[in-house]
Amino acid sequence: MPTVIGLDSSTQSLSALLMDTEAGTILHEESVNFGKDLPQYGAPSGYIPGGKDGEVHADPRMWLEALDLLFTRLKEQGVDLSKVEAVSGSGQQHGSVYLRSCFPEKLSGLSADSDLKSQLEGCLTRSTSPIWMDGSTSEECAEIATAVGGNEVVCAKSGSIAIERFSGPQIRRFAKKDPTAWAETGSVHLVSSYLASVLAGAEAGIDFGDGAGMNLMNLADEAWDEDLVNATAEGLAEKLPALVSSDTLVGNVSVYFTEKYGLNADAIVTVWSGDNPCSLVGMGAATPGKVVISLGTSDTMFAAMPNAVTDPNGYGHVFGNPMGGYMSLICFMNGSLAREAVKEEYGLSWDDFETEALASEPAGNAGRLMLPFVKPEITPLRDSAGITFSGWEEGEKSHPAIVRALLEGQFTNMRIQSEWLGVQPEVVLLTGGASKNNGIAQIVANVFQVPVQRLAVSGSAALGAGIRAAVTVCWADLAELEAKFCRPEEGGEIKPEPQTAEAMIAMKKGFEALLGA
Ligand code: ADP
Ligand code: XUL
């Protein structure tokens, strides 16, 4: 029975999916929630709250401790890891980890008598890692763009204009703020390549999917771009790991995991990728034709692309598709965190979002609009939070109208910001924590006026990582794996309500005017 493991180190949790690729079954699912299970890191939602000047960081030791805890739980529950043939993973994109030159040596000498954190924390030259929510690098973005001849050049080379959360501008800010620690840094890894390295006990490369989220990779050449690298930080070229195709094998799993947790010594680690590229695979959307909306901590919209087309407004991105070619990606900061903020403020439950709120208000919310930027937004760029209302009477700004306004606002914004893709989807595939909410799914169906499907297997990023591992190590056929694992949930399709189409068009017009103002 060929078994593979797909891991997913997301913003809020680390999960594992154990898959029997022949039978097409999920053998086991396990998850560690950073906030709940590792409260000592002061990161209830996976990042350290209260960062200054737009900084959002997480402790990279937390990810190590989570990896130990995850495997401890698998072992304690008697999950048989001795048959595992392949492992790969998915990491939240853009987060960067700064390590001394001793990192490879420490990796190869990991002892099962101790834990990962104690053995590797001495390698860190930066105690915290900026993650994708960090918006502190506007100055560095401008500097990089100017140095290479403008944002048009950055976008043509890397698939995105210089973006605050992308790793290149984050690296520049660190090199400027702490030149001593920068000089001591031997390598800069992404969350994905850092954890792949730990798992394999040897330094892993960065794949084209996640590498494209750094403003450092030349999309056409699939290589580090000399101009962008030089414009970012002195000495960066020597500190960047190898940039590799997503089907690259890192090597056998580290003896650490074999001795400590009984993981098969012959299991092979495939290079990890970013969560959105992995999700593309896990949703069965790696070949062009399907549009995916992922409702995780952030909301993202992505699709495989036959050719690389860039967003004229500069908000959208082009990444490498782990299965070859390219993918588009648009990321919205006001995803689940904004929905949670409204849920808390009005003392609601997710059930309220599902039923009452949606049943009691008409689609289009009777013309009452709300720009839903409960947090600063990246698509479109809004440096500070800002909720703007239009068409509301005194006393109306309460639940349930607010819930509908928030959701319709979020997805109308998504529809407007994705027009540059030139794709009229026939079906939207929905994934991520909030996708199970039927109320939210209905609003997505209405705003886009297409059916919404969810997959039978949840956790598309971990699933995609597992599928990638099976294809590269076990020579499994992608189409066969998709047929087994990426089936839509039976009876779970949500159809658009055609009577809402007109209201949705009116709302889009109103929303565009509000955005312009
Ligand atoms: P990530 O991968 O970014 O860590 P997930 O895809 O696991 O995030 O999604 C987590 C989010 O899903 C939570 O923050 C929560 O807001 C949201 N969520 C979970 N259950 C529901 C639900 N029933 N309805 C709406 N949102 C939900
Ligand atoms: C994508 C992005 C987020 C993170 C975390 O550009 O910033 O989707 O990958 O999920």
Coordinates of C-alpha atoms and ligand atoms in Angstrom, one line a residue:
M1 CA 0.0 0.0 0.0
P2 CA 1.9 3.2 -1.2
T3 CA 1.4 5.8 1.5
V4 CA 2.4 9.4 1.2
I5 CA 2.2 12.3 3.6
G6 CA 1.1 15.9 2.7
L7 CA 2.0 18.5 5.3
D8 CA 0.6 22.1 5.5
S9 CA 2.2 24.8 7.6
S10 CA -0.4 27.5 7.3
T11 CA -0.8 30.8 9.2
Q12 CA -2.7 29.2 12.1
S13 CA -1.8 25.5 12.1
L14 CA 0.4 22.7 10.9
S15 CA -1.6 19.7 9.5
A16 CA -0.7 16.3 8.1
L17 CA -2.7 14.2 5.7
L18 CA -1.7 10.5 5.4
M19 CA -2.9 9.2 2.0
D20 CA -3.2 5.7 0.5
T21 CA -2.7 6.7 -3.1
E22 CA -3.7 3.4 -4.6
A23 CA -7.0 3.0 -2.8
G24 CA -7.6 6.8 -3.0
T25 CA -8.3 7.1 0.7
I26 CA -7.2 9.4 3.5
L27 CA -5.8 7.1 6.2
H28 CA -5.3 9.8 8.9
E29 CA -5.6 13.5 9.5
E30 CA -3.7 15.4 12.3
S31 CA -3.3 19.0 13.1
V32 CA -1.5 21.3 15.6
N33 CA -3.1 24.7 16.2
F34 CA -0.3 27.2 16.9
G35 CA -2.5 29.4 19.2
K36 CA -4.1 26.7 21.2
D37 CA -1.4 24.0 21.3
L38 CA 1.7 26.3 21.6
P39 CA 0.4 29.3 23.6
Q40 CA 3.9 30.0 24.9
Y41 CA 4.7 31.7 21.6
G42 CA 2.1 34.4 22.2
A43 CA 0.5 34.0 18.8
P44 CA -3.2 33.2 19.2
S45 CA -3.8 33.4 15.4
G46 CA -0.4 32.2 14.4
Y47 CA 1.4 35.6 14.4
I48 CA 2.6 37.9 17.2
P49 CA 0.0 40.6 17.6
G50 CA 0.8 44.3 18.2
G51 CA 3.7 44.6 15.7
K52 CA 4.7 48.2 15.0
D53 CA 4.6 50.0 11.6
G54 CA 2.8 47.3 9.9
E55 CA 5.1 44.5 11.0
V56 CA 3.6 41.1 11.4
H57 CA 6.0 38.4 12.6
A58 CA 5.9 34.8 13.9
D59 CA 8.5 32.8 15.8
P60 CA 10.2 30.3 13.5
R61 CA 10.9 28.1 16.6
M62 CA 7.1 27.7 16.9
W63 CA 7.0 26.0 13.5
L64 CA 9.8 23.6 14.6
E65 CA 8.0 22.7 17.9
A66 CA 4.8 22.2 15.9
L67 CA 6.5 19.7 13.7
D68 CA 7.7 17.7 16.7
L69 CA 4.3 17.9 18.3
L70 CA 2.6 16.8 15.1
F71 CA 4.8 13.7 14.8
T72 CA 4.5 13.0 18.5
R73 CA 0.7 12.9 18.1
L74 CA 0.9 10.6 15.1
K75 CA 3.1 8.2 17.0
E76 CA 1.0 8.3 20.1
Q77 CA -2.1 7.4 18.1
G78 CA -0.3 4.4 16.7
V79 CA -0.3 5.7 13.1
D80 CA 2.0 3.4 11.1
L81 CA 4.7 5.6 9.4
S82 CA 6.9 2.7 8.4
K83 CA 5.2 2.4 5.0
V84 CA 5.4 6.0 4.0
E85 CA 7.2 6.3 0.7
A86 CA 7.1 10.1 0.1
V87 CA 6.5 13.3 1.9
S88 CA 6.0 16.8 0.7
G89 CA 4.6 20.0 2.1
S90 CA 3.0 23.3 1.7
G91 CA 4.0 26.5 3.5
Q92 CA 2.2 29.9 4.0
Q93 CA 3.8 32.0 1.3
H94 CA 6.3 34.8 1.6
G95 CA 7.4 34.2 5.2
S96 CA 11.2 34.3 5.5
V97 CA 13.6 32.6 7.9
Y98 CA 17.2 33.9 8.5
L99 CA 19.9 31.3 9.3
R100 CA 23.6 31.1 10.1
S101 CA 26.0 29.2 7.9
C102 CA 25.9 26.4 10.5
F103 CA 22.3 25.5 9.5
P104 CA 23.2 22.6 7.0
E105 CA 25.7 21.1 9.5
K106 CA 23.2 21.3 12.4
L107 CA 20.6 19.7 10.1
S108 CA 22.7 16.7 9.2
G109 CA 23.6 16.1 12.9
L110 CA 20.1 16.2 14.4
S111 CA 19.9 13.8 17.3
A112 CA 16.7 12.0 18.2
D113 CA 17.6 12.3 21.9
S114 CA 16.7 16.0 21.8
D115 CA 14.1 18.1 20.0
L116 CA 14.2 20.3 16.9
K117 CA 13.8 23.6 18.6
S118 CA 16.7 23.1 21.0
Q119 CA 19.0 21.9 18.3
L120 CA 18.2 24.5 15.6
E121 CA 17.3 27.7 17.4
G122 CA 21.0 28.7 17.7
C123 CA 21.0 28.9 13.9
L124 CA 18.6 31.9 13.7
T125 CA 20.1 35.3 13.0
R126 CA 16.6 36.9 13.2
S127 CA 14.5 35.7 16.2
T128 CA 11.2 36.3 14.4
S129 CA 10.1 35.9 10.8
P130 CA 8.0 38.4 8.9
I131 CA 5.0 36.6 7.4
W132 CA 2.6 37.4 4.5
M133 CA 0.5 39.8 6.7
D134 CA 3.4 42.2 7.1
G135 CA 3.0 45.5 5.3
S136 CA 6.0 47.4 6.7
T137 CA 8.1 47.6 3.6
S138 CA 6.6 50.3 1.4
E139 CA 9.9 52.2 1.5
E140 CA 11.9 49.1 0.5
C141 CA 9.4 48.3 -2.3
A142 CA 9.9 51.8 -3.8
E143 CA 13.7 51.5 -3.5
I144 CA 13.8 48.2 -5.3
A145 CA 11.5 49.4 -8.0
T146 CA 13.6 52.6 -8.6
A147 CA 16.8 50.6 -8.7
V148 CA 15.7 48.4 -11.5
G149 CA 13.9 51.0 -13.6
G150 CA 10.3 51.1 -12.1
N151 CA 7.6 48.7 -11.1
E152 CA 6.8 47.8 -14.7
V153 CA 10.3 46.2 -14.9
V154 CA 9.8 44.4 -11.5
C155 CA 6.5 43.1 -12.7
A156 CA 7.7 42.0 -16.1
K157 CA 10.6 40.2 -14.5
S158 CA 9.0 38.7 -11.4
G159 CA 5.3 38.5 -12.2
S160 CA 4.4 41.1 -9.6
I161 CA 5.3 44.7 -8.8
A162 CA 7.3 45.1 -5.6
I163 CA 4.9 44.0 -2.9
E164 CA 5.2 44.7 0.8
R165 CA 4.7 41.2 2.0
F166 CA 6.9 39.5 -0.6
S167 CA 10.2 38.2 0.8
G168 CA 12.6 40.4 -1.3
P169 CA 11.4 43.7 0.2
Q170 CA 11.3 42.0 3.7
I171 CA 14.9 40.9 3.3
R172 CA 15.9 44.4 2.3
R173 CA 14.3 45.9 5.4
F174 CA 16.1 43.5 7.6
A175 CA 19.5 44.1 5.9
K176 CA 19.0 47.8 6.3
K177 CA 17.8 47.7 9.9
D178 CA 20.2 45.2 11.3
P179 CA 23.3 45.0 9.0
T180 CA 25.3 43.0 11.7
A181 CA 22.7 40.2 11.8
W182 CA 22.4 40.4 8.0
A183 CA 26.2 39.9 7.7
E184 CA 25.9 36.8 10.0
T185 CA 23.1 35.3 7.9
G186 CA 24.3 32.4 5.8
S187 CA 21.0 31.6 4.1
V188 CA 17.4 33.0 3.8
H189 CA 14.7 30.4 3.5
L190 CA 11.0 30.5 3.0
V191 CA 8.7 28.7 5.4
S192 CA 8.3 26.0 2.8
S193 CA 12.1 25.4 2.2
Y194 CA 13.0 25.8 5.9
L195 CA 10.6 23.0 6.9
A196 CA 11.5 20.8 3.9
S197 CA 15.2 21.2 5.0
V198 CA 14.4 20.1 8.6
L199 CA 12.4 17.1 7.4
A200 CA 15.2 16.0 5.1
G201 CA 18.0 16.9 7.4
A202 CA 19.7 18.7 4.5
E203 CA 19.2 22.1 2.9
A204 CA 16.3 22.1 0.4
G205 CA 15.8 24.4 -2.5
I206 CA 13.0 26.9 -3.1
D207 CA 10.5 25.8 -5.8
F208 CA 9.2 28.0 -8.7
G209 CA 5.8 28.2 -7.1
D210 CA 6.9 29.7 -3.8
G211 CA 10.0 31.4 -5.3
A212 CA 7.8 33.6 -7.5
G213 CA 6.4 35.2 -4.3
M214 CA 9.7 36.9 -3.5
N215 CA 10.2 39.6 -6.1
L216 CA 13.5 37.9 -6.8
M217 CA 12.8 35.2 -9.4
N218 CA 12.8 35.9 -13.1
L219 CA 9.6 34.1 -14.3
A220 CA 10.7 33.6 -17.8
D221 CA 14.2 32.3 -16.9
E222 CA 13.1 30.4 -13.8
A223 CA 16.3 31.6 -12.1
W224 CA 17.2 34.3 -9.6
D225 CA 17.1 37.6 -11.4
E226 CA 20.5 39.3 -11.0
D227 CA 19.2 42.9 -11.1
L228 CA 16.4 42.2 -8.6
V229 CA 18.8 40.3 -6.3
N230 CA 21.4 43.1 -6.4
A231 CA 18.7 45.8 -5.9
T232 CA 17.4 44.0 -2.8
A233 CA 20.4 43.5 -0.5
E234 CA 24.2 43.3 -0.5
G235 CA 25.5 39.8 -0.5
L236 CA 22.0 38.3 -1.1
A237 CA 23.1 36.2 -4.1
E238 CA 25.3 34.0 -1.8
K239 CA 22.5 33.6 0.8
L240 CA 19.7 32.4 -1.5
P241 CA 19.1 28.7 -1.6
A242 CA 18.9 27.0 -5.0
L243 CA 15.8 27.7 -7.1
V244 CA 14.4 24.4 -8.3
S245 CA 11.6 22.9 -10.2
S246 CA 8.7 21.7 -8.0
D247 CA 9.4 18.1 -8.7
T248 CA 12.9 18.1 -7.2
L249 CA 13.7 15.5 -4.6
V250 CA 15.5 16.8 -1.5
G251 CA 16.5 13.4 -0.3
N252 CA 15.5 10.7 2.3
V253 CA 13.8 11.9 5.5
S254 CA 16.2 12.8 8.3
V255 CA 17.3 10.0 10.6
Y256 CA 15.8 12.2 13.3
F257 CA 12.3 11.4 12.2
T258 CA 13.1 7.8 11.6
E259 CA 14.5 7.1 15.0
K260 CA 12.2 9.3 17.0
Y261 CA 8.8 8.6 15.3
G262 CA 9.3 5.5 13.2
L263 CA 9.0 7.2 9.9
N264 CA 10.2 4.9 7.1
A265 CA 14.0 5.6 6.5
D266 CA 13.4 5.1 2.7
A267 CA 10.7 7.8 2.5
I268 CA 11.8 10.6 0.2
V269 CA 11.1 14.3 0.7
T270 CA 10.0 16.3 -2.4
V271 CA 10.7 20.0 -2.3
W272 CA 7.8 21.9 -0.7
S273 CA 5.8 24.7 -2.3
G274 CA 3.6 27.6 -1.2
D275 CA 0.1 27.0 0.1
N276 CA -1.6 28.5 -2.9
P277 CA 0.4 26.6 -5.5
C278 CA -0.2 23.4 -3.5
S279 CA -3.9 24.2 -3.2
L280 CA -4.1 24.5 -6.9
V281 CA -2.9 20.9 -7.2
G282 CA -5.1 19.7 -4.3
M283 CA -8.2 21.2 -5.9
G284 CA -7.6 19.3 -9.1
A285 CA -7.1 22.6 -10.9
A286 CA -3.5 22.3 -12.0
T287 CA -4.5 22.3 -15.7
P288 CA -6.2 25.5 -16.9
G289 CA -10.0 25.8 -16.8
K290 CA -11.0 25.9 -13.2
V291 CA -11.0 28.9 -10.8
V292 CA -10.4 28.3 -7.1
I293 CA -11.4 30.6 -4.2
S294 CA -9.7 29.7 -0.9
L295 CA -11.2 31.1 2.3
G296 CA -8.4 30.7 4.8
T297 CA -6.9 33.3 7.1
S298 CA -6.6 35.3 3.9
D299 CA -9.0 34.9 1.0
T300 CA -7.3 34.0 -2.3
M301 CA -8.4 33.4 -5.8
F302 CA -6.2 31.5 -8.2
A303 CA -6.2 29.5 -11.5
A304 CA -3.7 27.7 -13.7
M305 CA -2.6 29.9 -16.6
P306 CA -1.6 28.8 -20.1
N307 CA 0.4 32.0 -20.5
A308 CA 1.7 34.5 -18.0
V309 CA -0.5 37.7 -18.1
T310 CA 0.1 40.3 -15.4
D311 CA -2.4 42.6 -13.6
P312 CA -2.4 46.1 -15.0
N313 CA -3.3 47.5 -11.5
G314 CA -0.4 45.6 -9.9
Y315 CA -2.4 43.8 -7.2
G316 CA -2.5 40.3 -8.8
H317 CA 0.5 38.0 -9.2
V318 CA 1.9 35.3 -11.4
F319 CA 3.6 32.3 -9.8
G320 CA 5.0 29.0 -11.1
N321 CA 2.4 26.3 -11.3
P322 CA 4.0 23.3 -9.5
M323 CA 2.8 21.0 -12.3
G324 CA 4.4 23.2 -15.0
G325 CA 3.5 26.6 -16.5
Y326 CA 2.0 29.4 -14.5
M327 CA -0.8 30.3 -12.1
S328 CA -2.4 33.6 -11.2
L329 CA -3.0 34.5 -7.6
I330 CA -4.9 37.4 -6.0
C331 CA -4.8 37.7 -2.3
F332 CA -7.2 39.6 0.0
M333 CA -6.1 40.4 3.6
N334 CA -9.8 40.9 4.7
G335 CA -10.6 37.2 4.6
S336 CA -11.5 35.1 7.6
L337 CA -9.9 37.5 10.0
A338 CA -12.3 40.2 8.9
R339 CA -15.3 37.8 9.2
E340 CA -14.1 36.8 12.6
A341 CA -13.9 40.5 13.7
V342 CA -17.5 41.1 12.7
K343 CA -18.6 37.8 14.3
E344 CA -17.0 38.9 17.6
E345 CA -18.3 42.5 17.5
Y346 CA -21.9 41.3 17.1
G347 CA -21.6 38.3 19.3
L348 CA -22.5 35.9 16.5
S349 CA -21.7 32.3 15.7
W350 CA -20.8 30.8 12.3
D351 CA -24.3 29.4 12.2
D352 CA -25.6 32.9 12.3
F353 CA -23.5 33.6 9.2
E354 CA -25.0 30.5 7.6
T355 CA -28.7 31.0 8.2
E356 CA -30.3 33.8 10.0
A357 CA -28.2 36.7 8.6
L358 CA -28.6 35.5 5.0
A359 CA -32.3 34.6 5.2
S360 CA -33.5 37.8 6.7
E361 CA -31.9 40.3 4.2
P362 CA -32.4 40.5 0.5
A363 CA -29.5 39.8 -1.9
G364 CA -27.9 43.1 -2.6
N365 CA -28.8 44.2 0.9
A366 CA -31.3 46.7 -0.5
G367 CA -28.6 48.9 -1.8
R368 CA -26.8 49.2 1.5
L369 CA -23.1 48.8 0.7
M370 CA -20.0 48.5 2.8
L371 CA -16.3 48.6 1.8
P372 CA -15.2 45.6 4.0
F373 CA -11.7 46.7 5.0
V374 CA -11.9 45.7 8.6
K375 CA -8.1 45.3 8.3
P376 CA -5.6 47.1 6.0
E377 CA -6.1 45.7 2.5
I378 CA -3.7 44.6 -0.1
T379 CA -6.2 44.2 -3.0
P380 CA -6.8 47.1 -3.5
L381 CA -4.0 48.6 -1.5
R382 CA -5.3 50.4 1.6
D383 CA -2.6 51.1 4.2
S384 CA -5.0 51.4 7.1
A385 CA -8.3 49.7 8.0
G386 CA -11.4 51.5 6.6
I387 CA -15.0 50.6 6.5
T388 CA -17.0 52.9 4.3
F389 CA -20.8 52.8 4.2
S390 CA -23.1 53.9 1.5
G391 CA -26.9 53.9 1.4
W392 CA -27.6 53.1 5.1
E393 CA -30.2 54.8 7.2
E394 CA -29.8 55.6 10.9
G395 CA -30.0 52.6 13.1
E396 CA -29.6 50.0 10.3
K397 CA -25.9 49.2 10.9
S398 CA -26.5 46.1 13.0
H399 CA -26.6 42.4 12.5
P400 CA -27.9 40.8 10.2
A401 CA -27.5 43.6 7.6
I402 CA -23.9 44.1 8.4
V403 CA -23.1 40.4 7.9
R404 CA -24.6 40.4 4.4
A405 CA -22.9 43.7 3.6
L406 CA -19.5 42.4 4.7
L407 CA -19.8 39.1 2.7
E408 CA -21.3 40.7 -0.4
G409 CA -18.6 43.4 -0.2
Q410 CA -15.8 40.9 0.1
F411 CA -16.8 38.8 -2.9
T412 CA -17.9 41.8 -5.1
N413 CA -14.4 43.2 -4.4
M414 CA -13.0 39.8 -5.5
R415 CA -15.1 39.9 -8.7
I416 CA -13.9 43.4 -9.6
Q417 CA -10.2 42.7 -8.8
S418 CA -10.1 39.5 -10.8
E419 CA -11.5 41.0 -14.1
W420 CA -7.9 41.3 -15.5
L421 CA -7.7 37.5 -15.7
G422 CA -10.3 37.7 -18.5
V423 CA -11.8 34.4 -17.3
Q424 CA -15.5 33.9 -17.0
P425 CA -15.6 30.8 -14.7
E426 CA -18.1 28.1 -15.3
V427 CA -17.8 26.8 -11.8
V428 CA -16.0 28.1 -8.7
L429 CA -14.2 25.6 -6.5
L430 CA -14.3 26.7 -2.9
T431 CA -11.8 25.6 -0.2
G432 CA -10.3 26.8 3.1
G433 CA -11.8 26.9 6.6
A434 CA -14.8 29.1 5.8
S435 CA -15.8 27.1 2.6
K436 CA -17.9 24.7 4.7
N437 CA -20.2 27.7 5.5
N438 CA -23.2 27.3 3.2
G439 CA -24.2 30.9 3.7
I440 CA -20.8 32.2 2.5
A441 CA -20.9 29.7 -0.4
Q442 CA -24.3 30.9 -1.5
I443 CA -23.1 34.5 -1.6
V444 CA -20.1 33.4 -3.7
A445 CA -22.4 31.6 -6.1
N446 CA -24.7 34.7 -6.3
V447 CA -21.9 37.3 -6.8
F448 CA -20.2 35.3 -9.6
Q449 CA -23.5 33.8 -10.8
V450 CA -22.0 30.3 -11.2
P451 CA -22.3 27.1 -9.2
V452 CA -19.9 26.6 -6.3
Q453 CA -18.4 23.2 -5.6
R454 CA -16.4 22.0 -2.6
L455 CA -14.2 18.9 -2.6
A456 CA -15.0 15.8 -0.5
V457 CA -11.5 16.0 1.0
S458 CA -10.8 19.1 3.0
G459 CA -7.4 20.7 3.4
S460 CA -6.5 21.2 -0.2
A461 CA -3.0 22.5 0.5
A462 CA -1.9 19.4 2.4
L463 CA -3.7 17.3 -0.2
G464 CA -1.9 19.1 -3.0
A465 CA 1.4 18.5 -1.2
G466 CA 0.7 14.8 -0.9
I467 CA -0.3 14.5 -4.6
R468 CA 2.9 16.3 -5.6
A469 CA 4.9 13.8 -3.5
A470 CA 3.1 10.8 -5.1
V471 CA 3.6 12.1 -8.6
T472 CA 7.3 12.8 -8.2
V473 CA 8.4 9.9 -6.0
C474 CA 5.9 7.1 -6.7
W475 CA 5.4 8.0 -10.4
A476 CA 1.7 8.2 -9.8
D477 CA -0.5 9.6 -12.6
L478 CA -1.8 13.1 -11.8
A479 CA -5.2 12.6 -13.6
E480 CA -5.7 9.3 -11.7
L481 CA -4.9 11.0 -8.4
E482 CA -7.3 13.9 -9.2
A483 CA -10.0 11.4 -10.0
K484 CA -9.5 9.7 -6.6
F485 CA -8.9 12.6 -4.3
C486 CA -10.3 15.8 -5.9
R487 CA -13.9 14.7 -6.4
P488 CA -16.6 17.3 -5.6
E489 CA -18.5 16.6 -2.4
E490 CA -21.7 14.7 -3.2
G491 CA -24.8 16.9 -3.0
G492 CA -22.6 19.8 -1.9
E493 CA -23.0 22.0 -5.0
I494 CA -24.5 25.4 -4.4
K495 CA -26.3 26.9 -7.4
P496 CA -26.6 30.7 -7.9
E497 CA -30.0 32.2 -7.4
P498 CA -30.8 33.7 -10.9
Q499 CA -33.2 36.2 -9.4
T500 CA -30.3 37.8 -7.6
A501 CA -28.3 38.5 -10.8
E502 CA -29.6 42.0 -11.3
A503 CA -29.1 43.0 -7.7
M504 CA -25.5 41.7 -8.0
I505 CA -24.8 43.9 -11.1
A506 CA -26.2 46.9 -9.4
M507 CA -24.1 46.2 -6.3
K508 CA -21.0 45.8 -8.4
K509 CA -21.6 49.3 -10.0
G510 CA -22.2 50.8 -6.6
F511 CA -19.1 49.2 -5.2
E512 CA -16.9 50.4 -8.0
A513 CA -18.1 53.9 -7.4
L514 CA -17.4 53.6 -3.7
L515 CA -13.9 52.1 -4.4
G516 CA -13.2 55.0 -6.7
A517 CA -14.3 57.6 -4.1
Ligands
ADP1 P1 -5.3 28.9 7.3 O1 -5.0 27.8 6.3 O2 -5.0 30.2 6.7 O3 -4.7 28.7 8.6 P2 -7.9 27.8 7.3 O4 -8.2 27.5 5.8 O5 -7.7 26.6 8.2 O6 -6.8 28.9 7.5 O7 -9.2 28.6 7.8 C1 -9.3 29.0 9.1 C2 -10.4 30.0 9.2 O8 -11.6 29.5 8.8 C3 -10.6 30.4 10.7 O9 -9.8 31.6 11.0 C4 -12.1 30.8 10.7 O10 -12.3 32.2 10.7 C5 -12.7 30.2 9.4 N1 -13.8 29.3 9.7 C6 -13.8 28.1 10.3 N2 -15.0 27.5 10.3 C7 -15.9 28.4 9.7 C8 -17.3 28.4 9.5 N3 -18.1 27.4 9.8 N4 -17.8 29.5 8.8 C9 -17.0 30.5 8.5 N5 -15.7 30.6 8.7 C10 -15.1 29.5 9.3
XUL2 C1 -0.6 34.9 -1.0 C2 -0.6 35.2 0.4 C3 -1.4 34.3 1.4 C4 -0.4 33.4 2.1 C5 -1.0 32.7 3.3 O1 0.1 35.8 -1.7 O2 0.0 36.1 0.9 O3 -2.4 33.6 0.7 O4 0.1 32.4 1.2 O5 -2.0 31.9 3.0

